[in-house]
Coordinates of C-alpha atoms in Angstrom, one line a residue:
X23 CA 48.1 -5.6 -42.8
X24 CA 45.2 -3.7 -41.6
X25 CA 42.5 -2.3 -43.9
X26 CA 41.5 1.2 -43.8
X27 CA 37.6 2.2 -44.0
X28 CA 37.4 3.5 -47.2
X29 CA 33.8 5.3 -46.7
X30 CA 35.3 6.9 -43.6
X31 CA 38.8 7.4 -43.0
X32 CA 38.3 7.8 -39.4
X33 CA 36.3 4.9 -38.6
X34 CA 38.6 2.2 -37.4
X35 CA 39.5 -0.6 -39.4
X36 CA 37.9 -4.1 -39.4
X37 CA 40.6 -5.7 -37.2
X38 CA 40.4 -2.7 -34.7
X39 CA 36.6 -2.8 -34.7
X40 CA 37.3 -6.7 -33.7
X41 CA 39.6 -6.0 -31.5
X42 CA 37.3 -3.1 -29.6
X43 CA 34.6 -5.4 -29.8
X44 CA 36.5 -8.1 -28.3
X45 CA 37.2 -5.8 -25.3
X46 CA 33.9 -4.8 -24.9
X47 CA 32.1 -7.8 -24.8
X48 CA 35.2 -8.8 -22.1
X49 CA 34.1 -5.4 -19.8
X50 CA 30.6 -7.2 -20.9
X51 CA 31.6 -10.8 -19.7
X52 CA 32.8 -9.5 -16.2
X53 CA 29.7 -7.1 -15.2
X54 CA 28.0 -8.4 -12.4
X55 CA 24.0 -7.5 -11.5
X56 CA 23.9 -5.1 -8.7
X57 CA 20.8 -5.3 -6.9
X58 CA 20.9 -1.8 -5.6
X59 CA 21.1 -0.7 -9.5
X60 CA 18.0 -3.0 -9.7
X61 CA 15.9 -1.0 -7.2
X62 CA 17.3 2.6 -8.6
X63 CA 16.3 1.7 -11.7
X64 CA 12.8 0.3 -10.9
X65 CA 12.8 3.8 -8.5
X66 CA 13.5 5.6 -11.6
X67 CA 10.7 3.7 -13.8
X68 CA 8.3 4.6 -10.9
X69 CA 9.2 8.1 -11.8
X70 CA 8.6 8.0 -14.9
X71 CA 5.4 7.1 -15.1
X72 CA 2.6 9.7 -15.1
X73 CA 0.1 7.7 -13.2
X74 CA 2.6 7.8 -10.4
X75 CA 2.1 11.3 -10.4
X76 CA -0.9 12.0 -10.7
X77 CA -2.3 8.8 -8.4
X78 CA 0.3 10.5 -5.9
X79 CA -1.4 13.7 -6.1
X80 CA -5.0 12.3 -5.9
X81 CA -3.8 10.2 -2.3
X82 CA -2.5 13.3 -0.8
X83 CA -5.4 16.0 -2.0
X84 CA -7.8 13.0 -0.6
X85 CA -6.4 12.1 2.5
X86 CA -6.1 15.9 3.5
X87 CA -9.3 16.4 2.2
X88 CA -11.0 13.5 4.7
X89 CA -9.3 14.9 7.4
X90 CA -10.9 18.1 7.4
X91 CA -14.1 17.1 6.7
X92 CA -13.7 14.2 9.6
X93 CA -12.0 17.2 11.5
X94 CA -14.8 20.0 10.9
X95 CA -18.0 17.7 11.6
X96 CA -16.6 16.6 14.9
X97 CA -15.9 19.9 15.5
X98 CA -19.7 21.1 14.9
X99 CA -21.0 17.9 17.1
X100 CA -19.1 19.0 20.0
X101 CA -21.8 21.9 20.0
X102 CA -24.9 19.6 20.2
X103 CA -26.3 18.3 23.0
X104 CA -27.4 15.1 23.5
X105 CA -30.8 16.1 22.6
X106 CA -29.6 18.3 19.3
X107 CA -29.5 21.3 20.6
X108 CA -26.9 23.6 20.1
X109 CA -24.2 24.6 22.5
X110 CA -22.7 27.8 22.8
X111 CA -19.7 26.2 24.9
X112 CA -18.5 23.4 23.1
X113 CA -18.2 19.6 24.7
X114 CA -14.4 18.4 25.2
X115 CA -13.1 16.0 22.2
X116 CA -11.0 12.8 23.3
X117 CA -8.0 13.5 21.9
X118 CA -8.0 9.9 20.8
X119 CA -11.1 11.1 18.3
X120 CA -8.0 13.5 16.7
X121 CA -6.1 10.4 15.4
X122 CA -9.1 8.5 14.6
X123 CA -9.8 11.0 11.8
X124 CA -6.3 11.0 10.5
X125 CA -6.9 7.0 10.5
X126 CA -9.8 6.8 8.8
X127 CA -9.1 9.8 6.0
X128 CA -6.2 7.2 4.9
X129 CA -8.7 4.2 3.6
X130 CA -9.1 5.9 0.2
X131 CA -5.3 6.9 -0.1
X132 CA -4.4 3.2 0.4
X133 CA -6.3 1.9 -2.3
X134 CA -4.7 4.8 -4.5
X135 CA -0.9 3.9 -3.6
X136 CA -2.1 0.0 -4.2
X137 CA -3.0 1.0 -7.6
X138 CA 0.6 2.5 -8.3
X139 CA 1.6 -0.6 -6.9
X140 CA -0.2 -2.8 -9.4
X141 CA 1.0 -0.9 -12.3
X142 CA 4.3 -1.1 -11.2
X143 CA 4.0 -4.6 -13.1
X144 CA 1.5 -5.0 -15.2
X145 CA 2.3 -1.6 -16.7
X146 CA 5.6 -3.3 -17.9
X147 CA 3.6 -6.5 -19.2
X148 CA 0.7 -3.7 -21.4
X149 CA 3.4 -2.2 -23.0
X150 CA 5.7 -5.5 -23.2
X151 CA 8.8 -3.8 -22.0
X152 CA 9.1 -6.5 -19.4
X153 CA 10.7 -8.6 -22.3
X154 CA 13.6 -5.9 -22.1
X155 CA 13.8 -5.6 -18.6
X156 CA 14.6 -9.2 -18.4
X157 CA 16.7 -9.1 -20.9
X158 CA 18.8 -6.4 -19.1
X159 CA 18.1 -8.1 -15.6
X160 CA 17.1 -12.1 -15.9
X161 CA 17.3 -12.7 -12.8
X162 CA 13.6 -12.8 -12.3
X163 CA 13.8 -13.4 -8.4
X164 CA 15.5 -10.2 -8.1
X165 CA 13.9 -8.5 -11.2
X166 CA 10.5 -8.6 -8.4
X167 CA 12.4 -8.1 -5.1
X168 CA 13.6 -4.8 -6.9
X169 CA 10.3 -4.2 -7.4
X170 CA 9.2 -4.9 -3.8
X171 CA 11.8 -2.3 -2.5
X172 CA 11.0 0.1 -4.7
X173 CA 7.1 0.1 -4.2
X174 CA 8.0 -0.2 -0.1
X175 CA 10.5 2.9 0.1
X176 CA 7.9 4.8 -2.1
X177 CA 4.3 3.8 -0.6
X178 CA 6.1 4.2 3.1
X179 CA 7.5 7.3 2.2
X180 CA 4.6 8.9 0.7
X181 CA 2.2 7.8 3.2
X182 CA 4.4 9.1 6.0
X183 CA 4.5 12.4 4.8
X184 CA 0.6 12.4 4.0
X185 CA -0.1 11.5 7.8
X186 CA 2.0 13.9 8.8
X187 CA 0.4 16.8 6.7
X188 CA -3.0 15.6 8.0
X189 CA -2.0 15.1 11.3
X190 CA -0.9 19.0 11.7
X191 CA -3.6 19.8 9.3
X192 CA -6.3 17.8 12.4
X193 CA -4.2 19.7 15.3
X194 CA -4.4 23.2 13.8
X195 CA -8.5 22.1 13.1
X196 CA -9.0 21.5 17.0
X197 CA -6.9 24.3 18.2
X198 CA -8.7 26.2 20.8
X199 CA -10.8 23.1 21.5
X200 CA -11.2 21.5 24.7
X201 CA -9.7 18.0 24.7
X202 CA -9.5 15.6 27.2
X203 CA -6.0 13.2 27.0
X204 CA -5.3 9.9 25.9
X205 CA -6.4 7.0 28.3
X206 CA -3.1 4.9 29.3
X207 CA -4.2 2.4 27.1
X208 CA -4.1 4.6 24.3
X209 CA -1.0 5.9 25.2
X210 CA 0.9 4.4 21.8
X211 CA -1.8 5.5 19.1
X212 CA 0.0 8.0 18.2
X213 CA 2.8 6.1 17.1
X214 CA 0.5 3.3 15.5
X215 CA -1.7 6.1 13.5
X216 CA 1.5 7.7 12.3
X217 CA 4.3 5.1 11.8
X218 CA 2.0 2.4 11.8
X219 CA 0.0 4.0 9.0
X220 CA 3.2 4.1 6.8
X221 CA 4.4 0.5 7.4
X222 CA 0.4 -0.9 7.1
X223 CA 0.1 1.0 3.7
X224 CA 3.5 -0.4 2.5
X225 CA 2.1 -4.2 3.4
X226 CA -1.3 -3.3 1.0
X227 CA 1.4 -2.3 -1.7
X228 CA 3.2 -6.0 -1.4
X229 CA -0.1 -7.5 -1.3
X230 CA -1.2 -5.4 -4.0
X231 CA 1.9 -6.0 -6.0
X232 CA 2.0 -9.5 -6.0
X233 CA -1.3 -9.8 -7.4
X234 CA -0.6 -7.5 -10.2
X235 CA 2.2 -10.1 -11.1
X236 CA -0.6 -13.3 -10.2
X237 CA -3.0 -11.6 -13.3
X238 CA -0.4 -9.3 -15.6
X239 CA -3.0 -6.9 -16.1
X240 CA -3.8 -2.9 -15.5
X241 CA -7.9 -3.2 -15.6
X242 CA -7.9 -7.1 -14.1
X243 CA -5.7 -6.4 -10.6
X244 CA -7.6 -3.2 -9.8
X245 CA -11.0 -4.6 -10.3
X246 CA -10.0 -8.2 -8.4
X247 CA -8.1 -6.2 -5.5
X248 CA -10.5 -3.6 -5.2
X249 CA -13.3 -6.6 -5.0
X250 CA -10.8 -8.3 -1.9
X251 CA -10.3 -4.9 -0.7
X252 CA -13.4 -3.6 -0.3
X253 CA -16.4 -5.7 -1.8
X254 CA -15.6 -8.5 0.5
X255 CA -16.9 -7.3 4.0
X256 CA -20.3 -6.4 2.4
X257 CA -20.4 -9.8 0.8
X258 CA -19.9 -11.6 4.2
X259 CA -22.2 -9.3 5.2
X260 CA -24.8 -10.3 3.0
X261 CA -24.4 -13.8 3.8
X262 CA -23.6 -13.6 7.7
X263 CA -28.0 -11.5 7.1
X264 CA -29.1 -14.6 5.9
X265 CA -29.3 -17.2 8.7
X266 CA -27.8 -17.7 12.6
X267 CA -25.8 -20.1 11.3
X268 CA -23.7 -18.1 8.6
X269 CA -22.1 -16.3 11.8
X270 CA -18.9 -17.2 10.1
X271 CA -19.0 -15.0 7.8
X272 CA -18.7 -11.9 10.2
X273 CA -15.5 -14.1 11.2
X274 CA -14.3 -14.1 8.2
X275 CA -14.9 -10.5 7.8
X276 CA -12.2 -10.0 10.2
X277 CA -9.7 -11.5 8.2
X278 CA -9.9 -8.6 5.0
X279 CA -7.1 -6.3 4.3
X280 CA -9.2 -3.9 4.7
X281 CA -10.8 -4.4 8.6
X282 CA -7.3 -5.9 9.4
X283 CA -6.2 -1.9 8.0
X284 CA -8.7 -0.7 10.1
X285 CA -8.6 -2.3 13.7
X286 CA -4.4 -2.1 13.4
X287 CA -4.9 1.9 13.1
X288 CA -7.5 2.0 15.8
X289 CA -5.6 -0.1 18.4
X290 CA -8.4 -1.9 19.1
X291 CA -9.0 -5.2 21.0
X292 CA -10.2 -8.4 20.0
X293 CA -13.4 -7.6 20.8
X294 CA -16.9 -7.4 18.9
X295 CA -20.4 -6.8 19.5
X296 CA -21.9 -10.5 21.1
X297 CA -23.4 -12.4 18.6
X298 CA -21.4 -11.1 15.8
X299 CA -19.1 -14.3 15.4
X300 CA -19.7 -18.0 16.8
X301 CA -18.7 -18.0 20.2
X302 CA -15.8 -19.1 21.3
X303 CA -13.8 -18.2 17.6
X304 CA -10.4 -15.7 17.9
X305 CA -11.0 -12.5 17.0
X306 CA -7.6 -10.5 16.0
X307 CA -6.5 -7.3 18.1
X308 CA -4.8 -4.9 16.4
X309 CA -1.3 -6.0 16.5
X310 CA -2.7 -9.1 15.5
X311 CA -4.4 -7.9 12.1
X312 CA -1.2 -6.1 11.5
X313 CA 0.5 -9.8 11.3
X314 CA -2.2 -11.3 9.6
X315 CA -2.3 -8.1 6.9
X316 CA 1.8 -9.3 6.7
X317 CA 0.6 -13.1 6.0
X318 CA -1.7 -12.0 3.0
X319 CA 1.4 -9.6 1.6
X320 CA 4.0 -12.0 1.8
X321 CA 1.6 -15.0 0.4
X322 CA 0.3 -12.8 -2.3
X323 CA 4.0 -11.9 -3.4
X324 CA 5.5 -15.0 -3.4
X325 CA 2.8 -16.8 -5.8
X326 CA 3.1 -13.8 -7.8
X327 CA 6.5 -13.7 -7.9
X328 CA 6.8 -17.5 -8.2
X329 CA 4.1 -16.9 -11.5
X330 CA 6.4 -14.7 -13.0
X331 CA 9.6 -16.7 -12.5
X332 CA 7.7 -19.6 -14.4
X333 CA 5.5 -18.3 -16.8
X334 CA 7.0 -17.5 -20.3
X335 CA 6.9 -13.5 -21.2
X336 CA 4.1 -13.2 -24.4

């Protein structure tokens, strides 16, 4: 015979409550982990964050912001002779120097979506509500690769649309402006500044990514990415200054995100000034850095995401 709740009639009765139970933890037994509802969710925690926002708004307001200041000053050069003297009639701009300062405007936006990037992680390890999204999803392989997609579709699609602002924010800048065409070999930057700048910034976010997992925290993965980043190039600098024989250095040089970033934007060659590396050592073109930039994203997220498959949640 079943007992009735006495405290509340309508509460069901201790075998029913057994019994739902039962078929809950059934409904429970057959779920299955979608990986898709993995991504939305991480998608969603992106969203929710207010750095995301306000990082966001900082990359766009800065890129823009580079681009018309690259925009104006070339621009006012056109008017100066090669003696300084101001033209009335303005000297033609390559229309090549158009992309370069949508290229160059994007160096500071990069590091900004990186940084979103890094808290996607280690914002869940300050707060410790990485122990309940494991507990939700333990699959800690795809607990990251979630991650991975959602930092791609949102660093690609926010840097897509910032190009493209600056881009028609550049054209409307040298409207009226004499310009002389593209060279045939120069025929694709368009296409490398523009859709190559989205899928180059989403490769920094991987790379950025998995070394917010490698060191679980905020202040420690900007600091040691903004050191590789950035801080790197001067310190081979410094050393390459000391001696002939530290011409390695400028090599190595060629090998940081961040020259890799630029040359891939600025279709360059393999080429550099003589004397700049040892003779005879490779030098990356810009479809080269591009892969090599790919080598340090999918290296950093694998240790990282090897690190957190391993390493016990505190």
């Amino acid at each position: 015979m079943n007992e009735t709740n006495i405290m509340n009639p309508n509460m069901p009765s201790s075998s029913q409550a057994g019994g739902a139970g039962y078929a809950v933890n059934r409904s429970m037994s057959h779920a299955r982990l979608s990986f898709f509802g993995s991504v939305r969710s991480e998608l969603l925690k992106l969203r929710s964050i207010a750095s995301t926002w306000w990082l966001s708004a900082f990359a766009v307001l800065s890129m823009v912001g580079f681009s018309a200041l690259f925009a104006f000053s070339i621009r006012q050069e056109s008017h100066y002779d090669e003696k300084g003297k101001w033209m009335a009639t303005a000297m033609p701009i390559p229309r090549s120097v158009m992309f370069q300062c949508v290229s160059q405007s994007i160096a500071f936006a990069i590091i900004l979506i990186s940084v979103v990037a890094i808290l996607a992680v280690t914002g869940e390890y300050a707060t410790s509500s990485v122990q309940m999204s494991l507990v939700v999803n333990p699959r800690r392989v795809m607990f990251m690769n979630a991650k991975a997609v959602a930092v791609a579709i949102y660093s690609f699609v926010l840097s897509l649309v910032i190009l493209l602002i600056s881009w028609g924010l550049v054209e409307a800048m040298f409207a009226g402006a004499k310009q002389t065409p593209l060279a045939s070999k120069e025929r694709w930057l368009p296409l490398i500044v523009i859709l190559g700048g989205a899928v180059i910034t989403v490769l920094v976010a991987e790379f950025a990514l998995g070394l917010g997992a490698m060191i679980r925290s905020t202040a420690g993965g900007v600091v040691v990415f903004v050191l590789i980043y950035t801080m790197a190039i001067t310190i081979f600098g410094i050393i390459s200054s000391l001696s002939k024989h530290m011409l390695w250095a400028n090599w190595c040089s060629q090998l940081m995100p961040s020259t890799l970033v630029n040359k891939f934007l600025s279709g360059q060659t393999g080429e550099v000034e003589a004397g700049m590396v040892p003779k005879g050592w490779p030098v990356p073109g810009w479809w080269q850095s591009g892969l090599i930039m790919l080598a340090w994203a999918v290296v950093f997220y694998v240790i990282g995401t090897l690190i957190v498959r391993r390493r016990d949640v505190k």
